[in-house]
XYZ file of C-alpha atoms in Angstrom:
621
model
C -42.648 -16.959 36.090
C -40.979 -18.437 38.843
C -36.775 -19.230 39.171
C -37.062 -22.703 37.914
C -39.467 -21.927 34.882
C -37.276 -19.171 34.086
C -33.970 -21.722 34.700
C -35.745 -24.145 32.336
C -36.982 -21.795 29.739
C -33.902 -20.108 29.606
C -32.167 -23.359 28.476
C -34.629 -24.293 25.726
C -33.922 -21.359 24.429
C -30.273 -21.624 24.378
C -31.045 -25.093 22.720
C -32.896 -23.168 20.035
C -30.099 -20.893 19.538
C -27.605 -23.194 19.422
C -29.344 -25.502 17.030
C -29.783 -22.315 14.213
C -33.747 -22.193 15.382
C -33.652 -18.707 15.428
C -36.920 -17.827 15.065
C -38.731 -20.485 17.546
C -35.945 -18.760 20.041
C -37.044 -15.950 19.801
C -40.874 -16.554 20.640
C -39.274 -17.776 23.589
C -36.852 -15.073 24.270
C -40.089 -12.779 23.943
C -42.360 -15.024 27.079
C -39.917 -14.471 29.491
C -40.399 -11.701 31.912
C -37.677 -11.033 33.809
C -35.911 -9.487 36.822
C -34.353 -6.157 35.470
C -30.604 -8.051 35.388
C -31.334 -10.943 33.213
C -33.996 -9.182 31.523
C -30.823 -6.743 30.055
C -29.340 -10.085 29.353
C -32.846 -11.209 27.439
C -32.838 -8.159 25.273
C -28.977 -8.805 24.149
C -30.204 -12.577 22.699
C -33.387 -10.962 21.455
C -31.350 -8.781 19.153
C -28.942 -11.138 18.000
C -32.030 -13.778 17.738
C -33.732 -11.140 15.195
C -30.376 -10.413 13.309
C -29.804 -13.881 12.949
C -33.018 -15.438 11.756
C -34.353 -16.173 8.212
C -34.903 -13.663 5.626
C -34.008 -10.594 8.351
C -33.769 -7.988 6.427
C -30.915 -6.301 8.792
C -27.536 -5.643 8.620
C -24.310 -5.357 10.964
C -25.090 -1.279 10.775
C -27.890 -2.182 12.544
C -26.705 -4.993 15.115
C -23.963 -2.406 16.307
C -26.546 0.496 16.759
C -28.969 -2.116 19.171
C -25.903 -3.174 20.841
C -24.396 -0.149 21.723
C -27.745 0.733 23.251
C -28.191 -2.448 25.509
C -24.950 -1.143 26.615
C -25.987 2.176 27.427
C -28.868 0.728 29.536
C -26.684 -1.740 31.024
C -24.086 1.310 31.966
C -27.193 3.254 33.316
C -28.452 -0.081 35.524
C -24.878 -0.512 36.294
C -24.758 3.180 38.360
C -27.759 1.238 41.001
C -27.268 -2.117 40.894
C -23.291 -2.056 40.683
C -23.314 -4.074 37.113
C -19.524 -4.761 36.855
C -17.853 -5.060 33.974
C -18.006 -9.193 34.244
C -21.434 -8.907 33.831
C -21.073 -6.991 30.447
C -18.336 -9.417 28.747
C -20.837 -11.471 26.745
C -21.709 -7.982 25.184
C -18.544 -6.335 24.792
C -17.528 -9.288 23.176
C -20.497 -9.266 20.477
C -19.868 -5.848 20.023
C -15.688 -6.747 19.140
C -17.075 -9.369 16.471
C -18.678 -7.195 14.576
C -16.519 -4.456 14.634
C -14.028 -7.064 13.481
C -16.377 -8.219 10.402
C -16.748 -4.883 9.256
C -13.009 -4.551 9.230
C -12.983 -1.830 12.522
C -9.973 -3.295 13.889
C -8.917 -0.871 15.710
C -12.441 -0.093 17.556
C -12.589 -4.019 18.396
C -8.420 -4.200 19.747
C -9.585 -1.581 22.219
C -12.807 -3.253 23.376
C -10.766 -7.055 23.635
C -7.829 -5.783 25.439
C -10.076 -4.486 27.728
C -12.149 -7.944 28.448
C -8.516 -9.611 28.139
C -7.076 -7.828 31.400
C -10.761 -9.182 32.803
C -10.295 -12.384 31.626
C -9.745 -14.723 34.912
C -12.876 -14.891 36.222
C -15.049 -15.049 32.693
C -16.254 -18.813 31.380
C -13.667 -20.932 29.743
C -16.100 -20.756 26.154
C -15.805 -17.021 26.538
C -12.428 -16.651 27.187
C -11.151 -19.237 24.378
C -13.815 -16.411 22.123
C -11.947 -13.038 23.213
C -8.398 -14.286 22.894
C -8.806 -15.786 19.228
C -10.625 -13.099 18.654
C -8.124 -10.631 20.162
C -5.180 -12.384 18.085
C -7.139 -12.416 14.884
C -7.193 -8.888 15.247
C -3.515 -8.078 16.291
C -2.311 -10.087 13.262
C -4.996 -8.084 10.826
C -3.169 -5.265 11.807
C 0.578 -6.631 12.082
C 0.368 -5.731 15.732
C 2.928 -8.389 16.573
C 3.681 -8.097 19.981
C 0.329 -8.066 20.892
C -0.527 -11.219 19.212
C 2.566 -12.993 20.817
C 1.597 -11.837 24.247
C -2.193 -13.883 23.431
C -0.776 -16.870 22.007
C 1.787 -17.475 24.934
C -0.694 -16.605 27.253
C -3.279 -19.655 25.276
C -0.448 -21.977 25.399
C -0.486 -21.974 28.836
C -4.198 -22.219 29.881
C -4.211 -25.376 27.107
C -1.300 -26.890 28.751
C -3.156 -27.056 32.137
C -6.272 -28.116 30.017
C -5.087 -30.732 27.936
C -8.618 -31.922 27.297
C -10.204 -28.580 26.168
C -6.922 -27.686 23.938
C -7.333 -30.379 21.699
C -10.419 -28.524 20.237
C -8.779 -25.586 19.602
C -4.854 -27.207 18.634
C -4.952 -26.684 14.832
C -6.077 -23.332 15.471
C -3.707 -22.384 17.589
C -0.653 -24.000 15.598
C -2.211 -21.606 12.131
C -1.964 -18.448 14.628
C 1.165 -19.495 15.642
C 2.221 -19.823 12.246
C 0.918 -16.751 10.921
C 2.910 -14.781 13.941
C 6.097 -16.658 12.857
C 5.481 -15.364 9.204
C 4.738 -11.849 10.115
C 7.856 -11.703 12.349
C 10.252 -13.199 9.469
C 11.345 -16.146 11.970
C 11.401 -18.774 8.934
C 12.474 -21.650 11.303
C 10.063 -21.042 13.887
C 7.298 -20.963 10.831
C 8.529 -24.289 9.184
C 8.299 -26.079 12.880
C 5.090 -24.883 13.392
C 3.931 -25.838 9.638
C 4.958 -29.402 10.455
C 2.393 -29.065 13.302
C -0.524 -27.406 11.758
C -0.059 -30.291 8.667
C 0.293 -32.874 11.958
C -3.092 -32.198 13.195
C -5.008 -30.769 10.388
C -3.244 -32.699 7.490
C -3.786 -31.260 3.896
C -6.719 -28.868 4.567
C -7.037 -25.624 2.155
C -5.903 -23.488 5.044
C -2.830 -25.615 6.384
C -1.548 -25.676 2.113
C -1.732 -21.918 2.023
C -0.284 -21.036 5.407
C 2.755 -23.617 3.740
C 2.537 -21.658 0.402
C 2.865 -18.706 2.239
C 6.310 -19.867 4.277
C 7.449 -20.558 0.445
C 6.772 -17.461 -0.887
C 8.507 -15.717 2.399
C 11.902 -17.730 0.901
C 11.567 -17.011 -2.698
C 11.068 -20.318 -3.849
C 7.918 -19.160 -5.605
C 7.710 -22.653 -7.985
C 6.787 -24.505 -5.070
C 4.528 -21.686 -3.568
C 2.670 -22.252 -6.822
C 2.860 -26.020 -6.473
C 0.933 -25.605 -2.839
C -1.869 -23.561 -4.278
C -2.342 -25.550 -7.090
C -2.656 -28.977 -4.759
C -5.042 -27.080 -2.322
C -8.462 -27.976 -1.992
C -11.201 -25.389 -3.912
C -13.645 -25.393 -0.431
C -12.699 -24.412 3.082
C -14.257 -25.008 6.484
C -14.210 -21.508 6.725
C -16.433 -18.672 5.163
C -13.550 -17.742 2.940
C -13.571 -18.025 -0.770
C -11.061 -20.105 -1.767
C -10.730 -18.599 -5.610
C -10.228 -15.167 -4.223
C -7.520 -15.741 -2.359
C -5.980 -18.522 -5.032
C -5.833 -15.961 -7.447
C -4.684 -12.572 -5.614
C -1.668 -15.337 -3.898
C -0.808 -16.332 -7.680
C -0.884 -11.748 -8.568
C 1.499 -11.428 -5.547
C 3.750 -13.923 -6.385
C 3.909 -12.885 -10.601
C 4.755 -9.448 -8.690
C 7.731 -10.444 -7.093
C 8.733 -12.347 -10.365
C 8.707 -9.280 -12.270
C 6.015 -11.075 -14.460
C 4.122 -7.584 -14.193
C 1.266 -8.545 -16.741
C 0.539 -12.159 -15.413
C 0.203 -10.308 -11.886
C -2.833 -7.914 -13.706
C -3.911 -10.970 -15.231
C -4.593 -12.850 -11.655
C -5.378 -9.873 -9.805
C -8.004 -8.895 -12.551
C -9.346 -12.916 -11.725
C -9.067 -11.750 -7.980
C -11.943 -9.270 -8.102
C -14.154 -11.114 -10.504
C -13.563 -13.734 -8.007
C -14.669 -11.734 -4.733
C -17.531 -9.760 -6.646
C -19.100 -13.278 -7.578
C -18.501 -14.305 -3.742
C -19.745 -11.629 -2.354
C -23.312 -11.880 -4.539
C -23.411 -15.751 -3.608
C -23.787 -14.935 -0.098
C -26.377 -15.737 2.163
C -29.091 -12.621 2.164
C -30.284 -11.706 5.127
C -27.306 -12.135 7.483
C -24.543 -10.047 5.608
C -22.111 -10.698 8.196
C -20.577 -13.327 5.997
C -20.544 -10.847 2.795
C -18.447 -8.933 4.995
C -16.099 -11.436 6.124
C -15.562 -12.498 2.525
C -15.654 -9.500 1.098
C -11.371 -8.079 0.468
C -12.360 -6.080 -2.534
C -9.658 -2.998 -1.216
C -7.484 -5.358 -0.518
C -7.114 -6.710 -3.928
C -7.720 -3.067 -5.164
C -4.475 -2.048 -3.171
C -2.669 -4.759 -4.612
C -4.109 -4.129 -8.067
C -3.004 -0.433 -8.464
C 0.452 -1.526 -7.147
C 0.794 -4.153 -10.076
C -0.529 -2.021 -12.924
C 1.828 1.176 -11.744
C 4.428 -1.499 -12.416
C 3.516 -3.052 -15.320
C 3.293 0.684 -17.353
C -0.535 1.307 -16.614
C -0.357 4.645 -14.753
C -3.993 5.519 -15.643
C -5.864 2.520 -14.332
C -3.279 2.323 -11.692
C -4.761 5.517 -10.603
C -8.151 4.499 -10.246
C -7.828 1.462 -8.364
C -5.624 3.048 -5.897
C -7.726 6.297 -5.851
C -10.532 3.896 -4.668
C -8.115 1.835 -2.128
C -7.563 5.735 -0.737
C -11.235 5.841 0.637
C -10.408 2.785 3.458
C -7.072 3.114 3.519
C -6.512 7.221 3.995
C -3.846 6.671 6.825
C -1.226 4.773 4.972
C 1.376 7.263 3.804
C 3.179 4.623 1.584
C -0.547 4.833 -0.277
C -0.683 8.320 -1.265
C 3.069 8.927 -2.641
C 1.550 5.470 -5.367
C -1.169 7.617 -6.446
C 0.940 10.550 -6.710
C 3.891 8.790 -9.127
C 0.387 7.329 -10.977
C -0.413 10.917 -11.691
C 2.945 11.300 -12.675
C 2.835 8.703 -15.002
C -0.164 9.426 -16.726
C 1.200 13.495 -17.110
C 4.454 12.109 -18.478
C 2.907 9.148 -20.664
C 0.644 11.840 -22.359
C 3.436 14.483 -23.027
C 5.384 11.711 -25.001
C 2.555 10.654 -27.274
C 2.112 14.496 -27.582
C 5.729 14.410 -28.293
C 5.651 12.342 -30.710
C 2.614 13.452 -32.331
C 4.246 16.689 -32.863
C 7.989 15.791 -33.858
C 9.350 13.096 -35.977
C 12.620 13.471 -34.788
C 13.735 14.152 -30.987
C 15.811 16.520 -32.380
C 15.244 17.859 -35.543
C 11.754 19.436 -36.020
C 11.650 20.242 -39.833
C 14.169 21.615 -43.047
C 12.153 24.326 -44.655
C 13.155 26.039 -47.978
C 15.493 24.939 -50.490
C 19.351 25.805 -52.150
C 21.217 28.765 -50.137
C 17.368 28.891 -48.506
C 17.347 25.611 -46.926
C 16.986 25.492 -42.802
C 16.829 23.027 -40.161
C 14.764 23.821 -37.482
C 15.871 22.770 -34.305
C 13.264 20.726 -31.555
C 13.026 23.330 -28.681
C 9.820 20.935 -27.008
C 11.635 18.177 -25.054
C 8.930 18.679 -22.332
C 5.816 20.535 -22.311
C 6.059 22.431 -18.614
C 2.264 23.872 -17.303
C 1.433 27.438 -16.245
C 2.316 27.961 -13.117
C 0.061 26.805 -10.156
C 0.568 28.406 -6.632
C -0.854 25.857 -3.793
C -3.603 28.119 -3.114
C -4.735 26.458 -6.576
C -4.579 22.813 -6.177
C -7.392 21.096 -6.963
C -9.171 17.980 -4.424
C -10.750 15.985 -7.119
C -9.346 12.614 -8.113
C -7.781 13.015 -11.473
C -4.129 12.310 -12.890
C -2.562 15.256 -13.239
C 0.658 17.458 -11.486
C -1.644 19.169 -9.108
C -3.495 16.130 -7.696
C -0.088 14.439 -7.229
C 1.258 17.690 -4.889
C -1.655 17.234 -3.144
C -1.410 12.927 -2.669
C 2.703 13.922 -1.717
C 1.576 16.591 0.659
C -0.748 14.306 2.290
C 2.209 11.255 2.381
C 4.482 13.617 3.938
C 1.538 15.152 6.645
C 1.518 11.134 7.868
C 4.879 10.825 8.898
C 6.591 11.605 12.106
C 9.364 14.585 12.126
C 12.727 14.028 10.338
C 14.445 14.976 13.810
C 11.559 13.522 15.863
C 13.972 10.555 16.971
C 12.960 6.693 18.518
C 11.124 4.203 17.363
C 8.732 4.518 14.290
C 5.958 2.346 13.534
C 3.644 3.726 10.978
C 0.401 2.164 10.348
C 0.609 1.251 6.546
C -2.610 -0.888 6.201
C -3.299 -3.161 4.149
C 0.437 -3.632 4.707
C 2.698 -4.437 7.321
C 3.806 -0.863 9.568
C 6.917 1.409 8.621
C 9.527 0.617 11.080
C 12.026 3.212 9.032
C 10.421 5.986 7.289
C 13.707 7.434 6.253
C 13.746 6.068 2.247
C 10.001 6.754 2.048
C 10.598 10.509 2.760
C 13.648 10.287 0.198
C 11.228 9.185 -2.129
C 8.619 11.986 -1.429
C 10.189 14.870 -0.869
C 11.793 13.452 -4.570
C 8.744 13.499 -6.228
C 7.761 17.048 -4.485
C 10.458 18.586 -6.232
C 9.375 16.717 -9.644
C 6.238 17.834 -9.447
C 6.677 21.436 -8.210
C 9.224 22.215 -11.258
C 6.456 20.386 -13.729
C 3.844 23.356 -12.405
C 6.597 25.432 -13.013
C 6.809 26.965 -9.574
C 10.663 26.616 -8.954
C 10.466 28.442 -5.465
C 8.190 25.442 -4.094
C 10.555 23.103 -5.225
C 13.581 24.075 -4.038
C 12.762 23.121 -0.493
C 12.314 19.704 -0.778
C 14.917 19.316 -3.317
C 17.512 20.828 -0.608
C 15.895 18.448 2.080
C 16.421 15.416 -0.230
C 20.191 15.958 -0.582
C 20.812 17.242 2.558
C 19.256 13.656 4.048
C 22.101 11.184 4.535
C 19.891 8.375 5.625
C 18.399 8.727 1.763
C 20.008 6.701 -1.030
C 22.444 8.146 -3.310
C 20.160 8.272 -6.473
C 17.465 9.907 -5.273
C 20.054 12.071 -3.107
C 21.540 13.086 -6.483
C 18.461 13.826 -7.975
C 17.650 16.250 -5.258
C 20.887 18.627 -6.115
C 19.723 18.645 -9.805
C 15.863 19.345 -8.874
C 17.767 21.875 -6.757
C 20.190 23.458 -9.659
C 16.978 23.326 -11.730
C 15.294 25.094 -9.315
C 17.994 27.954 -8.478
C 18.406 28.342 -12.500
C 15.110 29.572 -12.568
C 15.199 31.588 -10.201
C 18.392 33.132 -11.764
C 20.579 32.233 -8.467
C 23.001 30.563 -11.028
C 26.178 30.853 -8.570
C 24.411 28.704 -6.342
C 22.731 26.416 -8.851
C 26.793 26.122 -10.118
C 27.236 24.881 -6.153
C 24.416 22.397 -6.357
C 26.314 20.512 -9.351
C 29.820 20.765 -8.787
C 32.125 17.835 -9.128
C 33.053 18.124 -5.182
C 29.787 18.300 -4.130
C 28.353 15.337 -6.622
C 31.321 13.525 -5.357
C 30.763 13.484 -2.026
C 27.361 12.095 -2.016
C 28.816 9.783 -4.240
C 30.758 8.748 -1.609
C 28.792 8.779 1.468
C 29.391 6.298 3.951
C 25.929 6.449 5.389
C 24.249 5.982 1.883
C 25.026 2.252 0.780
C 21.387 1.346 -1.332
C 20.431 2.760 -4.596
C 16.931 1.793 -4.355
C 14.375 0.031 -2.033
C 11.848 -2.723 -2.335
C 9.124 -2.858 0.728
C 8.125 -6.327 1.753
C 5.473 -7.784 0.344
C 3.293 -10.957 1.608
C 0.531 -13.344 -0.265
C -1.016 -14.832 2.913
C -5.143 -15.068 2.056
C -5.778 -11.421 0.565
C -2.451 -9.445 1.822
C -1.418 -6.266 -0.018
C 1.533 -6.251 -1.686
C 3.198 -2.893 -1.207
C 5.017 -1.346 -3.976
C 8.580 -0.202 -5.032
C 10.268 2.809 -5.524
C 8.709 3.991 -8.619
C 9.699 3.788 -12.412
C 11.680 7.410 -12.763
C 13.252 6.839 -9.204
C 15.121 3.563 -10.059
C 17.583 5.016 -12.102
C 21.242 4.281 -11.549
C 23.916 6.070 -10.056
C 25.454 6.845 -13.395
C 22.385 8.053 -15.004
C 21.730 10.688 -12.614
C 25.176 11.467 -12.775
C 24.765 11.625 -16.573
C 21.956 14.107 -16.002
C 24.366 16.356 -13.661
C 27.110 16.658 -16.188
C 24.427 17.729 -18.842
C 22.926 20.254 -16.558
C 26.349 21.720 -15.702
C 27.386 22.222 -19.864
C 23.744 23.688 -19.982
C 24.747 25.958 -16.457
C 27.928 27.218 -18.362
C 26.313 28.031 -21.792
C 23.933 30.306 -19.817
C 26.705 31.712 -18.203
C 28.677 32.606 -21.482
C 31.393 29.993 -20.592
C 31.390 27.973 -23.473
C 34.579 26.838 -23.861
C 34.471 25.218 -20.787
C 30.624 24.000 -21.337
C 32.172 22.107 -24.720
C 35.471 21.024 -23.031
C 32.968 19.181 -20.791
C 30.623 17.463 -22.780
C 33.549 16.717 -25.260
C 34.646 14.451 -22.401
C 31.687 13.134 -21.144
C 30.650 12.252 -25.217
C 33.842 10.804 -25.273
C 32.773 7.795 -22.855
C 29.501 7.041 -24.581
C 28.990 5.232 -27.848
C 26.366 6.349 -30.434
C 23.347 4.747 -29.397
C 23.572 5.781 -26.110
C 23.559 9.773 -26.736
C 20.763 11.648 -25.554
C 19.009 14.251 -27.455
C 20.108 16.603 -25.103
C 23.652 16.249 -25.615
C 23.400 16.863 -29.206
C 21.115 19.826 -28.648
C 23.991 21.433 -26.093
C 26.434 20.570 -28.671
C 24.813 22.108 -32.061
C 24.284 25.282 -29.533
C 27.765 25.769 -28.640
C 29.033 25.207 -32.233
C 26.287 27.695 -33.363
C 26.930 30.077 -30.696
C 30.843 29.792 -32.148
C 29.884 30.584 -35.575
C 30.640 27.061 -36.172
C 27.651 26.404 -38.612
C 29.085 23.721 -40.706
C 30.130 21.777 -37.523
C 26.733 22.523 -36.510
C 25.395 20.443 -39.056
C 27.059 18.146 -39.305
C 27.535 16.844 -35.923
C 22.736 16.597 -36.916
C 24.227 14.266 -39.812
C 26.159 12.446 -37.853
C 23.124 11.208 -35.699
C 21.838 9.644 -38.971
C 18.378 11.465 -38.390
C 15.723 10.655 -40.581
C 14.542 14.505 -41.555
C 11.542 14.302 -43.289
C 9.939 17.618 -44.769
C 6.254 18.122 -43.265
C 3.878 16.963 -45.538
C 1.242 20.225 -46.994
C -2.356 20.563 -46.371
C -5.103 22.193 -48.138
């Protein structure tokens, strides 16, 4: 074949491919014979021609694997023919997209900023290709400052091109937008809105990119309005009802409408299962691009932790794990999910058991008659050494140290110092890891005193209150973990240490520790996670852990004999509650001391004071 057949043939076939003729390309592809440059070239089109056609039975797996062995070929011509790495954009490229469509972002960054620092002397087409492509993937992955360095560098090759940027305009206005929104520069968003609605009008995408800058102000009403008013198709291969639905979960979510969030995000996957099995066969690159079932599953498990549903919480998250292993903020949800299944099931076992939280039963009759006291507030397991912890996925105490070990293995050193930024996918990065350590060293010491292994949970308990950056709750719950901890292992003058009114006071009164609690940020843009809070047990108030500390402390003197001053102190503390708001406990510590007195009248009394309903157990036969 001489140069001008092959010239001609070579553009017929490019007409083919262009035109979706995949198969007639490809007979043509196949004629051509080559010199051993273009023939390389040949063999790329040849292999997307055969991926692409009708009723190929091959997938992406597949694609990659042919790819990255044109490229070892081309790397082996390279070493005599001096290939340079110009010559190879067109593949690299290729080889970005679908490591992007299979959700590799990270393998297709590092490919793209490589063809990006090559990018002067590549075609305009191509070039326009690998910085979309690049920003696409920067903003998939929160990487900012990436993205921004892309989209000023686009702004200024359409400026010189006015002709050529007014195909690509509304896109760039949407990335622009999206950057604005990821960055939390609201004014900067709305002017850019104004311009994507400008040249696009009221397209699906341009309604939910304005939803979006709604939801980022709280004014969730009109973010609802927006989706509502959107259109049900897109230009684009996404599915519109998936992302209507998991936008309508995230915004329930930060309504603290718990169960209509379940209810949408239940809609969600339904939604993207039916997409997903309404794709095209035979080219499952748009089954991938569709396809954001972990997404939703992330932002599923988050929703039902919330709304009371450890259990199922678990297994959606448990799932979410299997993509998203390197997010630390992951592993500490599925941990308090195991804790909330553990403590769920001792208080229907609690209840099962007892009638009354603290009467068990009155046996016998006349000068006979006894009340027997409730000793089971909280069923603690055998003791479980580490060596013992068990890898499979199911809710219990030992599968949560685990999950919290893991959370903690992800972050940086408490002293490490400088900048953090954690990668937390689906969700944005940590920037400050400090209240996400609070929270897991927290749970640590939970969970270590539940296995009833005291020594393993008086470390973190004494790094939790020692932290200043951590908030004062969960800073007070570390000296009682702590005191807990020490009691047990009969160090009782230190445990006494741990809740003394100086020291309680003065992390009280910490300068450095002005938030109870913490909420992450959370975003609804097309099938973003929505990362969760600081769980159910850790949200207490200052004054209920406090609470807590003053019970522990009558509890710490009664062991230590001291129970004048253990009665003097819950006498006062008694004294500022009203009736309803007594705890079991206090009444327990009290009818001790007064029986440990010889006070058995006041003993009893103080039990009919509390109105209990005693009820004698019932006979079987």
């Amino acid at each position: 074949m001489t140069g001008e057949e092959t010239i001609n043939t070579v553009e017929i076939a490019k007409g083919q491919f262009d035109e979706g003729r995949y198969s007639e390309c490809l007979t043509t592809l196949n004629s051509m014979k080559t010199s051993t440059a273009l023939n390389i070239k040949v063999q790329l089109n040849i292999i997307l021609c055969t991926y692409l056609k009708k009723g190929s039975e091959h997938d992406l797996e597949w694609l990659l694997e042919n790819l990255y062995s044109v490229e070892g070929k081309m790397n082996k011509e390279s070493e005599e023919e001096e290939i340079d790495e110009v010559e190879k954009a067109v593949l690299l490229y290729n080889i970005a997209l679908v490591h992007f469509q299979t959700k590799n972002f990270d393998k297709a960054v590092v490919i793209l900023e490589k063809l990006f620092k090559l990018i002067e002397p590549l075609e305009e087409g191509l070039v326009y290709k690998i910085c979309f492509l690049l920003v696409e993937c920067y903003l998939s992955t929160y990487q900012t400052e990436g993205a921004a360095i892309v989209v000023y560098y686009l702004d200024k090759q359409m400026s010189a091109k006015s002709a050529e940027s007014e195909i690509h305009k509304a896109r760039m206005h949407q990335y622009k937008t999206r950057l604005f929104a990821q960055q939390k520069c609201l004014k900067a968003c709305k002017r850019e809105i104004k311009n994507v609605l400008s040249v696009s009008g009221t397209t699906a995408s341009s309604l939910f990119l304005k939803s979006e800058f709604e939801y980022l102000r709280n004014n969730f009403k009109k973010s609802c309005k927006l989706l509502n008013s959107a259109p049900k198709t897109c230009p684009s291969k996404e599915h519109i009802p998936t992302l209507y639905y998991n936008n309508f979960g995230c915004m329930h979510f930060k309504m603290k409408k718990y169960n209509l969030g379940v209810l949408y995000l239940s809609q969600a996957l339904e939604a993207n299962t039916k997409a997903v099995k309404a794709a095209p066969q035979g080219c499952n690159s748009t089954m991938y691009s569709i396809n954001h079932h972990y997404q939703i599953l992330y932002n599923y498990g988050i929703v039902l932790l919330h709304a009371g549903q450890p259990k199922a919480a678990f297994n959606c998250l448990s799932q979410a794990a299997t993509v998203y292993s390197r997010n630390p903020r992951l592993w500490l949800r599925i941990a308090e999910c195991a804790i909330g299944v553990v403590k769920q099931s001792q208080e229907i076992e609690q209840i099962q058991n007892c009638k009354s939280s603290t009467v068990k039963a009155i046996v016998g009759s006349g000068i006979y008659r006894k009340t027997i006291l409730n000793t089971n507030f909280q069923n603690h397991p055998k003791k479980c050494s580490a060596g013992l912890l068990s890898e499979d996925p199911t809710p219990s105490l030992t599968y949560a140290a685990l999950c919290l070990n893991n959370a903690l293995e992800l972050l940086p050193p408490s002293n490490s110092g400088g900048p953090v930024n954690i990668s937390a996918l689906p969700a944005a990065p940590l920037k400050d890891v400090s209240k996400l350590r609070a929270s897991i060293l927290c749970n640590q010491a939970y969970v270590w005193l539940g296995l009833g292994d005291p020594l393993q949970a008086l470390k973190p308990a004494q790094e939790l209150f020692s932290l200043t950056s951590a908030p004062v709750n969960l800073r007070l719950l570390g000296s009682v973990y702590a005191a807990e901890a020490l009691i047990l292992l009969n160090r009782n003058n230190e445990a006494t240490n741990c809740l003394a009114p100086e020291f309680v006071g003065a992390i009280i009164n910490s300068t450095n520790c002005q938030n109870k609690t913490y909420e992450d940020d959370a975003s609804s843009t097309g099938s973003s996670p929505i990362p969760g809070k600081v769980p159910a047990n850790q949200e207490t108030t200052v004054q209920d852990v406090h609470n807590i500390i003053i019970l522990n402390s009558v509890a710490l003197y009664c062991m230590k004999r001291d129970l004048n001053r253990a009665k003097r102190i819950l006498a006062q503390h008694l004294s500022t509650l009203n009736d309803m708001e007594v705890p079991a406990q206090a009444t327990m510590l009290l009818v001790y001391i007064e029986l440990r007195q010889g006070n058995t009248e006041a003993a009893l009394s103080i039990l009919k004071q509390q109105q209990i309903n005693l009820q004698l157990p019932t006979s079987t036969t």
